[in-house]
mmCIF file of C-alpha atoms in Angstrom:
data_model
loop_
_atom_site.group_PDB
_atom_site.id
_atom_site.type_symbol
_atom_site.label_atom_id
_atom_site.label_comp_id
_atom_site.label_asym_id
_atom_site.label_seq_id
_atom_site.Cartn_x
_atom_site.Cartn_y
_atom_site.Cartn_z
ATOM 1 C CA MET A 224 -19.691 -5.140 -13.422
ATOM 2 C CA ASP A 225 -19.712 -3.454 -10.020
ATOM 3 C CA PRO A 226 -16.654 -1.269 -9.431
ATOM 4 C CA VAL A 227 -14.056 -2.095 -6.800
ATOM 5 C CA LEU A 228 -12.031 0.673 -5.191
ATOM 6 C CA VAL A 229 -8.482 -0.605 -4.722
ATOM 7 C CA ASP A 230 -6.693 0.428 -1.535
ATOM 8 C CA SER A 231 -3.100 1.580 -1.891
ATOM 9 C CA ASN A 232 -1.771 -1.165 0.385
ATOM 10 C CA VAL A 233 -2.800 -3.813 -2.155
ATOM 11 C CA LEU A 234 -1.170 -1.939 -5.025
ATOM 12 C CA LEU A 235 2.030 -1.367 -3.041
ATOM 13 C CA ASP A 236 2.168 -5.045 -2.049
ATOM 14 C CA VAL A 237 2.158 -5.987 -5.726
ATOM 15 C CA ALA A 238 4.532 -3.216 -6.835
ATOM 16 C CA THR A 239 7.092 -4.043 -4.140
ATOM 17 C CA ASN A 240 6.550 -7.809 -4.226
ATOM 18 C CA ASP A 241 5.947 -7.684 -0.480
ATOM 19 C CA PRO A 242 7.123 -11.003 1.022
ATOM 20 C CA LEU A 243 4.188 -11.259 3.423
ATOM 21 C CA TRP A 244 1.289 -9.850 1.386
ATOM 22 C CA GLY A 245 2.442 -9.772 -2.244
ATOM 23 C CA ASP A 246 0.936 -13.122 -3.244
ATOM 24 C CA TRP A 247 -2.438 -12.514 -1.580
ATOM 25 C CA SER A 248 -2.692 -8.979 -2.956
ATOM 26 C CA GLY A 249 -1.709 -10.081 -6.464
ATOM 27 C CA ARG A 250 -4.283 -12.878 -6.561
ATOM 28 C CA ALA A 251 -7.023 -10.679 -5.083
ATOM 29 C CA LEU A 252 -6.265 -7.908 -7.573
ATOM 30 C CA GLU A 253 -6.385 -10.356 -10.507
ATOM 31 C CA ARG A 254 -9.736 -11.774 -9.345
ATOM 32 C CA ALA A 255 -11.185 -8.300 -8.896
ATOM 33 C CA ALA A 256 -9.960 -7.221 -12.355
ATOM 34 C CA ASP A 257 -11.639 -10.279 -13.899
ATOM 35 C CA GLU A 258 -15.029 -9.479 -12.403
ATOM 36 C CA ALA A 259 -15.139 -5.719 -11.853
ATOM 37 C CA ILE A 260 -14.012 -2.274 -12.894
ATOM 38 C CA LEU A 261 -10.995 -1.277 -10.791
ATOM 39 C CA VAL A 262 -11.107 2.260 -9.394
ATOM 40 C CA ILE A 263 -8.473 4.461 -7.777
ATOM 41 C CA ASN A 264 -8.707 8.021 -6.503
ATOM 42 C CA PRO A 265 -6.126 10.787 -5.974
ATOM 43 C CA LEU A 266 -5.338 9.634 -2.423
ATOM 44 C CA VAL A 267 -4.591 6.090 -3.573
ATOM 45 C CA TYR A 268 -2.517 7.497 -6.443
ATOM 46 C CA ALA A 269 -0.555 9.709 -4.027
ATOM 47 C CA GLU A 270 0.086 6.905 -1.538
ATOM 48 C CA VAL A 271 1.251 4.532 -4.276
ATOM 49 C CA SER A 272 3.462 7.247 -5.782
ATOM 50 C CA LEU A 273 5.751 7.009 -2.741
ATOM 51 C CA GLY A 274 7.070 3.742 -4.154
ATOM 52 C CA PHE A 275 8.215 5.325 -7.437
ATOM 53 C CA SER A 276 10.899 7.842 -8.299
ATOM 54 C CA VAL A 277 9.392 9.094 -11.579
ATOM 55 C CA ILE A 278 5.777 9.596 -12.652
ATOM 56 C CA GLU A 279 6.277 7.553 -15.843
ATOM 57 C CA ASP A 280 6.931 4.426 -13.772
ATOM 58 C CA LEU A 281 3.872 5.139 -11.638
ATOM 59 C CA GLU A 282 1.743 5.638 -14.753
ATOM 60 C CA ALA A 283 3.011 2.319 -16.130
ATOM 61 C CA ALA A 284 2.075 0.598 -12.855
ATOM 62 C CA LEU A 285 -1.406 2.182 -12.794
ATOM 63 C CA PRO A 286 -2.464 2.271 -16.449
ATOM 64 C CA GLY A 287 -5.637 4.205 -17.158
ATOM 65 C CA ASP A 288 -7.110 1.372 -19.208
ATOM 66 C CA LEU A 289 -6.991 -0.896 -16.134
ATOM 67 C CA TYR A 290 -7.662 1.573 -13.304
ATOM 68 C CA ARG A 291 -10.512 4.038 -13.663
ATOM 69 C CA ARG A 292 -9.518 7.266 -11.960
ATOM 70 C CA GLU A 293 -12.186 9.093 -10.021
ATOM 71 C CA ALA A 294 -12.307 12.341 -8.139
ATOM 72 C CA LEU A 295 -13.114 12.269 -4.457
ATOM 73 C CA PRO A 296 -16.807 13.009 -3.829
ATOM 74 C CA TYR A 297 -17.596 15.844 -1.420
ATOM 75 C CA GLU A 298 -20.103 13.570 0.327
ATOM 76 C CA ALA A 299 -17.205 11.198 1.013
ATOM 77 C CA ALA A 300 -15.200 14.095 2.483
ATOM 78 C CA PHE A 301 -17.981 14.772 4.977
ATOM 79 C CA LEU A 302 -18.365 11.086 5.874
ATOM 80 C CA ALA A 303 -14.592 10.694 6.230
ATOM 81 C CA GLY A 304 -14.461 13.677 8.565
ATOM 82 C CA MET A 305 -17.297 12.355 10.726
ATOM 83 C CA CYS A 306 -15.735 8.881 10.968
ATOM 84 C CA PHE A 307 -12.314 10.351 11.738
ATOM 85 C CA LEU A 308 -13.854 12.507 14.474
ATOM 86 C CA ARG A 309 -15.471 9.404 15.976
ATOM 87 C CA TYR A 310 -12.108 7.613 15.792
ATOM 88 C CA ARG A 311 -10.348 10.495 17.590
ATOM 89 C CA ARG A 312 -13.075 10.700 20.257
ATOM 90 C CA HIS A 313 -12.624 6.997 20.949
ATOM 91 C CA GLY A 314 -8.928 7.412 21.636
ATOM 92 C CA GLY A 315 -7.441 7.218 18.149
ATOM 93 C CA LEU A 316 -4.130 9.029 18.279
ATOM 94 C CA LYS A 317 -2.730 8.915 14.770
ATOM 95 C CA ARG A 318 -3.459 12.091 12.860
ATOM 96 C CA SER A 319 -2.234 10.636 9.552
ATOM 97 C CA GLN A 320 -5.082 8.130 9.257
ATOM 98 C CA LEU A 321 -7.514 10.532 7.581
ATOM 99 C CA PRO A 322 -6.656 9.244 4.053
ATOM 100 C CA ASP A 323 -7.834 5.751 5.069
ATOM 101 C CA PHE A 324 -11.136 7.180 6.250
ATOM 102 C CA TYR A 325 -11.478 9.075 2.975
ATOM 103 C CA ILE A 326 -10.807 5.916 0.939
ATOM 104 C CA GLY A 327 -13.418 4.009 2.933
ATOM 105 C CA ALA A 328 -15.897 6.864 2.647
ATOM 106 C CA HIS A 329 -15.375 7.089 -1.127
ATOM 107 C CA ALA A 330 -16.206 3.391 -1.496
ATOM 108 C CA ALA A 331 -19.192 3.690 0.856
ATOM 109 C CA VAL A 332 -20.701 6.774 -0.795
ATOM 110 C CA ALA A 333 -20.210 5.390 -4.302
ATOM 111 C CA GLY A 334 -21.540 1.936 -3.382
ATOM 112 C CA TYR A 335 -18.284 0.223 -4.357
ATOM 113 C CA ARG A 336 -16.633 -2.771 -2.803
ATOM 114 C CA LEU A 337 -13.197 -2.074 -1.308
ATOM 115 C CA LEU A 338 -10.185 -4.292 -1.973
ATOM 116 C CA THR A 339 -7.854 -3.949 1.022
ATOM 117 C CA ARG A 340 -5.702 -6.086 3.266
ATOM 118 C CA ASP A 341 -6.270 -3.789 6.254
ATOM 119 C CA ALA A 342 -9.916 -4.378 7.023
ATOM 120 C CA THR A 343 -10.167 -3.639 10.761
ATOM 121 C CA ARG A 344 -10.709 0.129 10.573
ATOM 122 C CA TYR A 345 -13.022 -0.167 7.582
ATOM 123 C CA ARG A 346 -15.168 -2.763 9.360
ATOM 124 C CA THR A 347 -15.340 -0.612 12.479
ATOM 125 C CA TYR A 348 -16.193 2.724 10.874
ATOM 126 C CA PHE A 349 -17.926 1.587 7.672
ATOM 127 C CA PRO A 350 -19.874 -1.500 8.790
ATOM 128 C CA ASN A 351 -22.025 -1.638 5.637
ATOM 129 C CA LEU A 352 -19.050 -1.450 3.279
ATOM 130 C CA VAL A 353 -18.453 -4.682 1.373
ATOM 131 C CA LEU A 354 -14.789 -5.598 1.737
ATOM 132 C CA ILE A 355 -12.560 -7.906 -0.233
ATOM 133 C CA ALA A 356 -9.999 -8.688 2.435
ATOM 134 C CA PRO A 357 -8.065 -11.565 3.990
#
């Protein structure tokens, strides 16, 4: 079973029952869980934590027996930095987008598929990354 790195936007859609994306994200997450090992990293964990007031609720939403937790590879840090630099040089203005580049780089370096509903940046900066996206 090939691992799938799960982007925080998918997890937040499910946790908040997002009216626009909740159904798609829930179905995509279920399909991925049926066929793959689900992976999260500290950045995904941190982004999802914003939707919870106590860590116990976050832990219940991201149980360790369902989501394998992985450290961020240093090779992914380098790739994320290079892609972010390219983004900035091409007019990207948002400084807070580095976590997205790091999530994409983690999936790319590890050879994982990425489950996300925000595929545009990943397709642009990680063209060989296999995405599970709308």
